[in-house]
C-alpha positions as MATLAB code, in Angstrom:
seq = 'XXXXXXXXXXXXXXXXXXXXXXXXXXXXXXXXXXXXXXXXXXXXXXXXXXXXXXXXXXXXXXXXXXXXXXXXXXXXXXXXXXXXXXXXXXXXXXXXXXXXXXXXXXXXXXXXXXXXXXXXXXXXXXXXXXXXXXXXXXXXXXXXXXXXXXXXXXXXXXXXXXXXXXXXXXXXXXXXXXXXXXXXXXXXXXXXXXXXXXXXXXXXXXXXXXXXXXXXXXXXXXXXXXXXXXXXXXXXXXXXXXXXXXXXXXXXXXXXXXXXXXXXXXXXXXXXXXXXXXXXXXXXXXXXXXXXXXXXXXXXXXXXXXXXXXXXXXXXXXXXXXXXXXXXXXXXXXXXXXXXXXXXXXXXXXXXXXXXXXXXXXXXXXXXXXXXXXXXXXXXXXXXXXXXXXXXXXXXXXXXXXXXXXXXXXXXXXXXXXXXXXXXXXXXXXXXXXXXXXXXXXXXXXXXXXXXXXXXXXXXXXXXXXXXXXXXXXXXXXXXXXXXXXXXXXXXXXXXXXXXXXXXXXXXXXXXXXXXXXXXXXXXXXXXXXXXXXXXXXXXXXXXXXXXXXXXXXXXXXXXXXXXXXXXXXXXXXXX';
ca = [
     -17.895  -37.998   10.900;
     -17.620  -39.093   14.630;
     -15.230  -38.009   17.117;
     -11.321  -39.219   16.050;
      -8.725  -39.995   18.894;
      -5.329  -39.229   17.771;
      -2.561  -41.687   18.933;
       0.245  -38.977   18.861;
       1.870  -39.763   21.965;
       1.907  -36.983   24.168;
      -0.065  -34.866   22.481;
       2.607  -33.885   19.944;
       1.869  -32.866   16.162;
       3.380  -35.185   13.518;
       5.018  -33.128   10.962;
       3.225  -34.273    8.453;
      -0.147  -32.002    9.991;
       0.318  -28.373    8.738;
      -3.081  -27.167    9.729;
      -2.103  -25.091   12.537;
       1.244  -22.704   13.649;
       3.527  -25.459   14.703;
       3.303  -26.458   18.436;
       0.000  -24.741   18.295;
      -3.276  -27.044   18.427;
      -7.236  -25.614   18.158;
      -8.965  -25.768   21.285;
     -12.593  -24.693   20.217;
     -14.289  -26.560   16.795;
     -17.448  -25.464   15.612;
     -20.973  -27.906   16.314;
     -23.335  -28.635   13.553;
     -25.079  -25.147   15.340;
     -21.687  -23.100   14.363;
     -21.147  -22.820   18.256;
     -17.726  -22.655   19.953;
     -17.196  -25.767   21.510;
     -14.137  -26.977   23.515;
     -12.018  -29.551   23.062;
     -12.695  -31.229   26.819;
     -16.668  -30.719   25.743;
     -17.115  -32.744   22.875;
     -19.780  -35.241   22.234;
     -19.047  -38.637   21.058;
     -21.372  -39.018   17.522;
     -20.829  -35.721   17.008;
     -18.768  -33.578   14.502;
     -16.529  -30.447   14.779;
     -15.299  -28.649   12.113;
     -12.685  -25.748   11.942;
     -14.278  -22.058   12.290;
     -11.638  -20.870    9.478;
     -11.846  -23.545    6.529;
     -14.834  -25.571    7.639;
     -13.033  -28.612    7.624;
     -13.637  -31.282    9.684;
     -11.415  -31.901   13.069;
     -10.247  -34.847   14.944;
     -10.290  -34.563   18.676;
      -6.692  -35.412   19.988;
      -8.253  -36.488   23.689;
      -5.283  -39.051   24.711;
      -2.646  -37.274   25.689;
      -0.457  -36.825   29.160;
      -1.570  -33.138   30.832;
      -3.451  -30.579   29.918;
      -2.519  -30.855   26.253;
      -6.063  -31.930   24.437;
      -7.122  -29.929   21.364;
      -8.544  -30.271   17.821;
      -6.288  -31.334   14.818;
      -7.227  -31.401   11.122;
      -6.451  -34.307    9.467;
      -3.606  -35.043    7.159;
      -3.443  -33.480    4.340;
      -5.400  -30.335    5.251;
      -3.979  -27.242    5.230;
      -5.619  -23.995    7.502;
      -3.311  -21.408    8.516;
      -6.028  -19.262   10.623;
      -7.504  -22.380   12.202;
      -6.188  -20.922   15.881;
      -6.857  -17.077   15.260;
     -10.289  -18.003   14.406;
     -10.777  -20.529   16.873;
     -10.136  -18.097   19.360;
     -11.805  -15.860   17.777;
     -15.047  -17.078   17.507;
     -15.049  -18.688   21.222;
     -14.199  -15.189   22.480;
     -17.351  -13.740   20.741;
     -19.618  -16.491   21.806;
     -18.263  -15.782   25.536;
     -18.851  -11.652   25.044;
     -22.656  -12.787   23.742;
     -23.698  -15.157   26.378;
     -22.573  -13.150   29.557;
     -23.926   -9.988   30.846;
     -20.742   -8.262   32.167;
     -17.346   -7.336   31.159;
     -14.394   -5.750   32.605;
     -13.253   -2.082   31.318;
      -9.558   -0.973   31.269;
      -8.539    2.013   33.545;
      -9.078    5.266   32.259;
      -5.441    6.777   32.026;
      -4.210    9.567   29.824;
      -0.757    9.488   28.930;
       1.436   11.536   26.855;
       5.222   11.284   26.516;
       6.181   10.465   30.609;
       3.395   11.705   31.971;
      -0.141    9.731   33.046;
      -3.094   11.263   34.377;
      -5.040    8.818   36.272;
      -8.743    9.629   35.555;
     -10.230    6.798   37.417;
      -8.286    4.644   40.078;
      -9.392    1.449   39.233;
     -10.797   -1.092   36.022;
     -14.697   -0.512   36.036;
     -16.893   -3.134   34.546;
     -20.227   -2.678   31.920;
     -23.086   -4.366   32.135;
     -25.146   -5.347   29.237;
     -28.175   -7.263   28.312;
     -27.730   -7.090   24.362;
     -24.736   -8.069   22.205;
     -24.529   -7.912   18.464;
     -21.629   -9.524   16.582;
     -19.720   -8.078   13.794;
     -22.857   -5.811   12.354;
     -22.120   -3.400    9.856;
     -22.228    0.592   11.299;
     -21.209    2.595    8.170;
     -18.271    1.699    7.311;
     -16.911    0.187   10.700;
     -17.551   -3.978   11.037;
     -16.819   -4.264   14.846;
     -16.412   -7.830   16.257;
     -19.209   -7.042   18.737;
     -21.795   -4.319   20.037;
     -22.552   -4.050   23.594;
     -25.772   -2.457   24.761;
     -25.694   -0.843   28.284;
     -28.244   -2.850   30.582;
     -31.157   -1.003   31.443;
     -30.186   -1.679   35.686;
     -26.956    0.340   34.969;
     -28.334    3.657   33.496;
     -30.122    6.486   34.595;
     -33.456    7.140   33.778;
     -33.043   10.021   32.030;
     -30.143    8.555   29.261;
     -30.556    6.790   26.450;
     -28.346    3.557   26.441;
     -25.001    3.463   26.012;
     -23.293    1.177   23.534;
     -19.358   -0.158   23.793;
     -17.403   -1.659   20.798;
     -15.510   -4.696   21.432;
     -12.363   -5.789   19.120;
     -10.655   -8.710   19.819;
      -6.698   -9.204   19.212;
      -5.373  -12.468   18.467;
      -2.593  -12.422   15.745;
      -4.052   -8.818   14.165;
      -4.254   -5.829   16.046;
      -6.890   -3.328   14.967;
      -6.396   -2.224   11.582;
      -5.701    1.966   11.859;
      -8.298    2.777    9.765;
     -10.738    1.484   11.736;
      -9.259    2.899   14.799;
      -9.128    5.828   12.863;
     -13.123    6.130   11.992;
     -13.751    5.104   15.632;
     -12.180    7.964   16.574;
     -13.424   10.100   14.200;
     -17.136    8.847   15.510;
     -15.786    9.196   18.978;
     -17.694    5.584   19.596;
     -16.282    4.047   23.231;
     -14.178    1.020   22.150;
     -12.100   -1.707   23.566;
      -9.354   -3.826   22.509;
      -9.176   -7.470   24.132;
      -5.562   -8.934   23.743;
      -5.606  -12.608   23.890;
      -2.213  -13.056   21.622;
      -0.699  -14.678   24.393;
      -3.294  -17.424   25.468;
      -1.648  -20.508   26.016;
      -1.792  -23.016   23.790;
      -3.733  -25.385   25.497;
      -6.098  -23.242   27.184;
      -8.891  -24.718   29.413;
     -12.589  -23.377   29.021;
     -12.906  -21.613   32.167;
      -9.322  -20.132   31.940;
     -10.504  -18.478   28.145;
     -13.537  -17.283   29.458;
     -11.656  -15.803   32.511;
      -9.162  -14.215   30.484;
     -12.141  -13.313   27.827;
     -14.354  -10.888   30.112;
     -11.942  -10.089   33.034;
      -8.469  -10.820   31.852;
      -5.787   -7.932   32.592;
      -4.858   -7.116   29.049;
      -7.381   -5.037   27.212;
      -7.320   -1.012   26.418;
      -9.013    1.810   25.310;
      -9.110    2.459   21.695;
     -11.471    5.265   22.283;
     -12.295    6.772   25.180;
     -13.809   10.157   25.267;
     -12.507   11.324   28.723;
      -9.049    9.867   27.629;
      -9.280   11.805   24.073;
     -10.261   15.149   26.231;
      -6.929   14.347   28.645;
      -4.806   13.121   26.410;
      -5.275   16.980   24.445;
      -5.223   18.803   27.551;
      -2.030   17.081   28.481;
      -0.682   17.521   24.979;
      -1.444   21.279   24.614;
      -0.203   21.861   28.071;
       2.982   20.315   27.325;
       3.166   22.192   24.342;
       2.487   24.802   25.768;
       5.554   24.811   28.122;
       7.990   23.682   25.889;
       7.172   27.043   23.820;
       4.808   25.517   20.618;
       8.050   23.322   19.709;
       6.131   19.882   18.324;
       4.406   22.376   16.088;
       7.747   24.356   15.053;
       9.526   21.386   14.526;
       6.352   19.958   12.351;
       6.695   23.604   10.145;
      10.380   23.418    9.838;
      10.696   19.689    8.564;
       8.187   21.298    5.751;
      10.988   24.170    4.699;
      12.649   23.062    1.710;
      16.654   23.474    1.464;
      18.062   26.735    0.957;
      19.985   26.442   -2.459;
      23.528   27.974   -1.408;
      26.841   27.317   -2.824;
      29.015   24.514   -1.295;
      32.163   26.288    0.042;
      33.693   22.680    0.971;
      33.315   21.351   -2.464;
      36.920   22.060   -2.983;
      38.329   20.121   -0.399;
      35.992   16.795   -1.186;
      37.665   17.004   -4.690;
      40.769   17.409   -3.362;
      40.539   13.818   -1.427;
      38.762   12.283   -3.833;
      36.102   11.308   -1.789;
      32.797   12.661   -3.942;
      31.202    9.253   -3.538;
      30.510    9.746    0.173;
      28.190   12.850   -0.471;
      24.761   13.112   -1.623;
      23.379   10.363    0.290;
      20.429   10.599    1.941;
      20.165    9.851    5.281;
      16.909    9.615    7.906;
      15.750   12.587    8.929;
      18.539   14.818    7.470;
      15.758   17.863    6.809;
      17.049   19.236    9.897;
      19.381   20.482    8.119;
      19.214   24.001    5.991;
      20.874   22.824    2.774;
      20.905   19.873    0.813;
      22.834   16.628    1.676;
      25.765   16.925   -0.540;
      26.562   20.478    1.325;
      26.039   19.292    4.859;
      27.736   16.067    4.207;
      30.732   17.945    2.429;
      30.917   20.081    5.378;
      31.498   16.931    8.127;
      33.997   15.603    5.412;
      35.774   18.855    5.008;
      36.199   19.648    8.956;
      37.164   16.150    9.175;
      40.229   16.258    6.990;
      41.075   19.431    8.419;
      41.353   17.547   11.581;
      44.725   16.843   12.967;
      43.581   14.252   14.785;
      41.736   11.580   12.747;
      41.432    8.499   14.823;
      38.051    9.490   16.374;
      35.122   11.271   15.460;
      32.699   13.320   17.943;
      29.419   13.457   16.542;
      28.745   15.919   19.369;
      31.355   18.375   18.414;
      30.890   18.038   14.758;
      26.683   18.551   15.379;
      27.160   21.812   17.272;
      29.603   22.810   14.168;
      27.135   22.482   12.062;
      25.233   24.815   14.109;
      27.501   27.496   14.664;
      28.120   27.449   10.612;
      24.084   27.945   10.421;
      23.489   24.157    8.583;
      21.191   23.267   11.215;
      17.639   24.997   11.257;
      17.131   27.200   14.335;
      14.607   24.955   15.964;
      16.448   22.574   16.717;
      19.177   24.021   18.846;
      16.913   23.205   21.714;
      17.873   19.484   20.967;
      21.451   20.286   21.054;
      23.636   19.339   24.492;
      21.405   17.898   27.533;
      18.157   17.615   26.873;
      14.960   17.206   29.159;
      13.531   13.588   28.870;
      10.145   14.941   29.052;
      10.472   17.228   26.120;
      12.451   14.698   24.333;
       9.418   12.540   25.157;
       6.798   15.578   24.073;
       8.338   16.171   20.724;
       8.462   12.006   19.677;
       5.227   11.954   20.531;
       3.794   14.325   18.172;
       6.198   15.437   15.615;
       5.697   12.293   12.940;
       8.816   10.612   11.689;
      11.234   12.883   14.187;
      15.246   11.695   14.411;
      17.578   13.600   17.110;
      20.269   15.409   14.816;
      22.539   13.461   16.144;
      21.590   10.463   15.508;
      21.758   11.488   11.760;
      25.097   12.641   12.026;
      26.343    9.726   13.641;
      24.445    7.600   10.981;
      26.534    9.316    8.130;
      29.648    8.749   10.688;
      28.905    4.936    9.909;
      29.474    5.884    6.532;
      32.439    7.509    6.430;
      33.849    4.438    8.819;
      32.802    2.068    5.794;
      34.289    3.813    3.294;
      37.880    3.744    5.878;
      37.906    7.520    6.819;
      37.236    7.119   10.645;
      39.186    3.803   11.882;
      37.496    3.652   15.148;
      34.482    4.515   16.370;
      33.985    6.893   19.350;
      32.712    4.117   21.778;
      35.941    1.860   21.024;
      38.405    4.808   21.919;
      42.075    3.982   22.480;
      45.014    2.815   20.744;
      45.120    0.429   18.249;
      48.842    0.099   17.784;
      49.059   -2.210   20.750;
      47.127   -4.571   19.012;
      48.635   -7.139   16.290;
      47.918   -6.097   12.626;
      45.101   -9.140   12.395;
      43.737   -8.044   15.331;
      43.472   -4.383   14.552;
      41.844   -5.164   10.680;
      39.277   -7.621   11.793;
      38.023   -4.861   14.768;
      38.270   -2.077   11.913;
      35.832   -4.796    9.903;
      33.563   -5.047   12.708;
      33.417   -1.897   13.366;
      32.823   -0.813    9.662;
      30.013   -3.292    9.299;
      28.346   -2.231   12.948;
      28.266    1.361   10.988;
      27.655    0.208    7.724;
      24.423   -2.134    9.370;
      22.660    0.218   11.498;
      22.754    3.037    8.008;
      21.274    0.110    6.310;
      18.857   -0.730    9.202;
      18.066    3.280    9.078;
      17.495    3.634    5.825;
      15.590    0.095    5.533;
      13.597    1.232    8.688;
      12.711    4.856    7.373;
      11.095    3.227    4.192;
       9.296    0.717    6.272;
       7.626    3.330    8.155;
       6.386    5.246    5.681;
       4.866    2.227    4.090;
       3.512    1.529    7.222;
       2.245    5.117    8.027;
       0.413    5.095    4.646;
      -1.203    1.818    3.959;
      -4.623    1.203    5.646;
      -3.203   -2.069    7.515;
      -0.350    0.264    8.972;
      -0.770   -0.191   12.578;
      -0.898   -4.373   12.356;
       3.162   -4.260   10.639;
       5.777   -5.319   13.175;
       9.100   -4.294   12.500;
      11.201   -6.806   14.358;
       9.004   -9.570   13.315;
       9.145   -8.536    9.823;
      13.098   -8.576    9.740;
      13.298  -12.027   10.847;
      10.542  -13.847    8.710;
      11.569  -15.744    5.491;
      10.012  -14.251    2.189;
      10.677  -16.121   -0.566;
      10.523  -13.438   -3.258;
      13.873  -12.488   -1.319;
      15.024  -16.089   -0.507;
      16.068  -15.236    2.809;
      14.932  -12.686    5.349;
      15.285   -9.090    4.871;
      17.357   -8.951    7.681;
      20.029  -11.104    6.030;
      19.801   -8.742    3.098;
      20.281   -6.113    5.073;
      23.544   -7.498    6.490;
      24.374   -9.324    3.090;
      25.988   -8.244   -0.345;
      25.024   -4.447   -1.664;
      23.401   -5.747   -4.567;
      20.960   -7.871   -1.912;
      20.410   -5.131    0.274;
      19.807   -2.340   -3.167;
      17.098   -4.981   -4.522;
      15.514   -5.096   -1.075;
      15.422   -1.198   -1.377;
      13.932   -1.123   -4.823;
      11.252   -3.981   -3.892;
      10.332   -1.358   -1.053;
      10.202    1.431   -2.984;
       7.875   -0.093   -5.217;
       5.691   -1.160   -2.295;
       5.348    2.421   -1.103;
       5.078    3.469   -4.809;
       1.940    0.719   -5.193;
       0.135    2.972   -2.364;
       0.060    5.694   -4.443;
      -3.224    5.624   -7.095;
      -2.883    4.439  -10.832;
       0.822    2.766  -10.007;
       2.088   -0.611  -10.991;
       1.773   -3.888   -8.250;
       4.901   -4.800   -7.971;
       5.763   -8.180   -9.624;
       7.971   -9.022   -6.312;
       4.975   -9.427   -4.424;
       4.224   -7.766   -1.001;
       7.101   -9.162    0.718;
       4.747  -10.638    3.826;
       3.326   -7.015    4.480;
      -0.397   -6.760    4.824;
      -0.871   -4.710    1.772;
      -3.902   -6.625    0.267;
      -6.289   -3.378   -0.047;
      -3.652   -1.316   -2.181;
      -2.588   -4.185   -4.430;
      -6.299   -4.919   -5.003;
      -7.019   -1.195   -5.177;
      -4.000   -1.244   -8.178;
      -4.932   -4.258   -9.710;
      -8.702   -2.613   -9.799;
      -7.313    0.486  -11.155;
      -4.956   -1.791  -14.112;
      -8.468   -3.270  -15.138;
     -10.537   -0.439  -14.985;
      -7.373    1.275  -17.404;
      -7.225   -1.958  -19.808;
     -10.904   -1.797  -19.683;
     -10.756    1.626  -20.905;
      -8.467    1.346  -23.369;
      -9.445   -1.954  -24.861;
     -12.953    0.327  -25.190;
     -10.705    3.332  -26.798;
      -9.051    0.415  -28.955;
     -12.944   -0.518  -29.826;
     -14.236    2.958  -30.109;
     -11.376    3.588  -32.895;
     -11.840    0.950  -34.693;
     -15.597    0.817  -34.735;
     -15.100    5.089  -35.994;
     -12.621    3.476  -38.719;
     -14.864    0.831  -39.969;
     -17.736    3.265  -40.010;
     -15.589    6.215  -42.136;
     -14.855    2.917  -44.518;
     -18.329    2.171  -44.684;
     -18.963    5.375  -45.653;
     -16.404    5.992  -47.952;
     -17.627    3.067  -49.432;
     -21.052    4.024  -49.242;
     -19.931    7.559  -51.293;
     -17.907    5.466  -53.675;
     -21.151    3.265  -54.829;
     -22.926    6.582  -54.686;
     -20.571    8.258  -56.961;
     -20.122    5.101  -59.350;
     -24.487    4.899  -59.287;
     -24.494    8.164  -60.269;
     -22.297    8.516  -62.921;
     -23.706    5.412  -64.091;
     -27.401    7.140  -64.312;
     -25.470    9.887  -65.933;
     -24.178    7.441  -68.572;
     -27.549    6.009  -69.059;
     -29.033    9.456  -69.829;
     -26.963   10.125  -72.070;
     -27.034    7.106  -73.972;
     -30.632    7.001  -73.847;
     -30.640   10.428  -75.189;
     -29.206    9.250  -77.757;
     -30.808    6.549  -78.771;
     -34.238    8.752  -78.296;
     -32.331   11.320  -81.248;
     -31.744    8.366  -83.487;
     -35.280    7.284  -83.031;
     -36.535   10.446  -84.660;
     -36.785   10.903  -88.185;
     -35.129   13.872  -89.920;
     -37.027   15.980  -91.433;
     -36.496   16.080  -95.631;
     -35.520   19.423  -97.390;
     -38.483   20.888  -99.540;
     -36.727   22.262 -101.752;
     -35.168   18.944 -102.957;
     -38.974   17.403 -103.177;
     -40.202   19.967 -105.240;
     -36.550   19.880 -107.852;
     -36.903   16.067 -107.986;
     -40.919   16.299 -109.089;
     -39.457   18.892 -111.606;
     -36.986   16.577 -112.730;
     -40.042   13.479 -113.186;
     -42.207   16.154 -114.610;
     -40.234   16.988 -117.393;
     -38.854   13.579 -118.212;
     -42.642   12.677 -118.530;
     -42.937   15.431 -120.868;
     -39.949   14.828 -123.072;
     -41.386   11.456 -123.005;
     -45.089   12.472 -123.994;
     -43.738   15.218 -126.576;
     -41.478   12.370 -128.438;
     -44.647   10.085 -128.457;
     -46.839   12.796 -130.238;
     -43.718   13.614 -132.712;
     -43.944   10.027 -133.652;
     -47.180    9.653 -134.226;
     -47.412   13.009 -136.037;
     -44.359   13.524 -138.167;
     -45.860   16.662 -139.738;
     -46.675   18.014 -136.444;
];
């Protein structure tokens, strides 16, 4: 196929070409040599085709500007066509050069930096290797130190290169990097414009200004020091506050129970809320306990979640760690204990969460941050701000609760790291028909099947669990549903082999049943046929005769032939 130039006037994409992110075109294609090849270099005669799908491009080279780039044609679809165009022209670039720039080393931790060295360095190499396989780790290229750059008396150095376009570096890669303490960099080119010019890529490629350290020893070495200094200072508190989100909830008797009876408001305990295991007891008694001060209150046209947090405290619901959180707080060891205390939420912010709540369900008209009277206000005016205010509440518990599932999700699948929260929120899934933003802010039964979709997602990451038949709701979850789906197979396998194994052990016991009935009928048969030939042998035999019946019956002839021979001789002799 030769070169094709596109007619689209100024460059734009007719709607009918869904090859590429829309307004996005390909600026490298791929020669008949698989090489990177920009648009502005083409050969007539020759043919490009995409590095993602292989399909062949057209060359849109008529347009007003600086806006020439590859297209497929109609009808072909390629969703990665730009990621891997970039991609692969960004390796090519790393391969043929013999330099490339190095982020600076800084160590940060919560507000503080430590500037290790003042300025970006650059390596030089005379050996690249792309995407090799190093146990277990595929990197997108392998830079070998030049032999000019290192002493004598080392062996060469090698440096890691991963290159961001639409995916950042999956976590558990990161995480085996780290683990092999191999010196790595990330290249971020997600914001290349779209119709990038050869020598601008290759710019941004080896010296542009956004790139980082993935792993860098003397950053891992500062980064601790920094971290176990600050820990130090703020008295071992990341570490106390890591111990007491493990202590279960003291079991205690709910002395408020009483009162939530009393206003009939037993619904609005019990629910779980982010990060509530600062807390000593269970939700239902902490949440009774706001409820119960609360209707105590004379005045019930505000709540302070400040007041009502240090309450909590001085009624010993709130563990003793984190007092230090209570009242002003020091940025830096607000910063400190965020940074390495996993999944941390200021008590307050989960008392003001349940606030929301209680504003839904009409307990607290007004929030704290809308204070003033409302009875200046017309009656319309005053419900639809009490309906704003109760959805504001109602949205950011939802948003909590939404987010606090996302996260774990996020912090347990292997693709963790690459999940954006914001962008997630806002793009269309059609298992849900909508985004999950607008279930979050639609009905309750939108917003509960969102939850349950979730919690099957983080269920999936768990071995020997079902895949969820909603899908994976655009997360990149692809390992673990495999994983699942692996595990279903291997378990139908097994069973349709347990079905099999049973069935082959009942057809054998049959057979041999069988086998012992024919045994049992052939031998009672020989039996019979022993017996009857016995028989027949003991009617063969003759009986033997009686001797004394011989000898009575010759008697008997013996005298009738004498009676016979006397009468003869008395007839011939009458005188006799």
């Amino acid at each position: 196929m030769n070169i094709a130039t596109d007619s689209s006037s100024g460059g734009a994409m007719p709607a009918s070409d869904r090859s590429c992110p829309p307004g996005r075109g390909i600026p490298f294609g791929l020669d008949s040599k698989d090489k990177p090849t920009h648009v502005t270099q083409v050969k007539p005669g020759h043919t490009y085709r995409c590095p993602s799908c292989k399909w062949p491009l057209s060359a849109v080279l008529n347009t007003t500007g600086r806006r020439q780039h590859f297209r497929h044609r109609k009808g072909a679809e390629c969703s990665n066509a730009y990621e891997a165009s970039l991609h692969k022209a960004a390796e090519q670039i790393i391969e043929e050069s013999s330099e490339i720039l190095l982020p600076a080393v800084v160590a940060r931790h919560g507000h503080r930096s430590w500037s290790i060295t003042d300025k970006p360095g650059k390596f030089q190499y005379d050996g690249a290797r792309l995407e090799v396989q190093m146990d277990g780790i595929v990197p997108d290229v392998v830079l070998r130190e030049a032999s000019v750059a290192k002493s004598s008396a080392s062996a060469a150095r090698e440096l890691l290169v991963e290159i961001f376009v639409t995916h950042r570096t999956e976590q558990r890669k990161i995480d085996l990097i780290r683990e092999r303490r191999l010196p790595t960099i990330e290249i971020n080119l997600s914001k290349t414009p779209r119709f990038v010019t050869a020598d601008e890529f290759k710019q941004s490629v080896l010296y542009g200004p956004k790139r980082k350290w993935l792993f860098n020893n003397a950053i891992h070495n500062a980064e601790a020091a920094l971290r176990e200094e600050a820990e130090k200072s703020f008295g071992g508190i990341g570490a106390s506050l890591n111990d007491a989100y493990e202590v279960d909830f003291i079991p205690v008797q709910n002395r408020w129970e009483q009162d939530i009876k009393d206003a009939r408001v037993e619904d609005l305990v019990g629910t779980h809320v982010p990060g509530d295991r600062c807390f000593t007891v269970a939700p239902g008694i902490w949440q009774s306990a706001i409820l119960s001060r609360f209707l105590r209150s004379p005045d019930r046209s505000r709540f302070d979640a400040e007041a009502t947090l240090d309450w909590l405290d001085h009624e010993g619901l709130l563990k003793p760690v984190f007092r230090r959180l209570l009242g002003e707080i020091d940025r830096d060891l607000l910063a400190h204990v965020r940074a390495v205390v996993p999944g941390f939420r200021h008590p307050l912010k989960v008392v003001e969460d349940y606030a929301g709540q209680m504003v839904l369900y009409g307990l607290v008209p007004r929030s704290k941050s809308t204070s003033g009277s409302s009875h200046s206000e017309p009656t319309e005016l005053a419900e639809e701000r009490a309906r704003r205010i109760r959805e504001m509440y109602y949205w950011r518990l939802r948003v909590a609760e939404v987010e606090e599932v996302f996260k774990a999700i996020q912090a347990e699948a292997k693709n963790g790291p690459i999940m954006n929260w914001e962008f997630w929120l806002d793009t269309f899934q059609v298992t849900l028909s909508g985004t999950p933003r607008s279930r979050i802010s639609g009905r309750e039964v939108g917003f509960r099947e969102l939850m349950n979709y979730l919690e099957a997602l983080r269920q999936m990451l768990k071995p020997n669990t079902e895949v969820p038949t909603a899908g994976l709701l655009g997360l990149p979850l692809e390992p673990e549903r495999d994983a699942r789906e692996a595990e279903r197979r291997g378990r139908e396998a097994a069973e349709r082999a347990r079905v099999a194994a049973e069935i082959e052990r009942r057809r054998q016991a049959a057979e041999q049943a069988r086998l012992d009935r024919e045994a049992e009928q052939r031998a009672r048969g020989e039996a019979e046929e022993s017996r009857v030939a016995a028989e027949r042998e003991a009617a063969a035999v003759p009986k033997p005769r009686h001797r004394v019946g011989r000898k009575r019956t010759l008697r008997e002839r013996v005298a009738q032939v004498r009676d016979r021979l006397s009468e003869a001789i008395r007839f011939l002799n009458p005188w006799s």
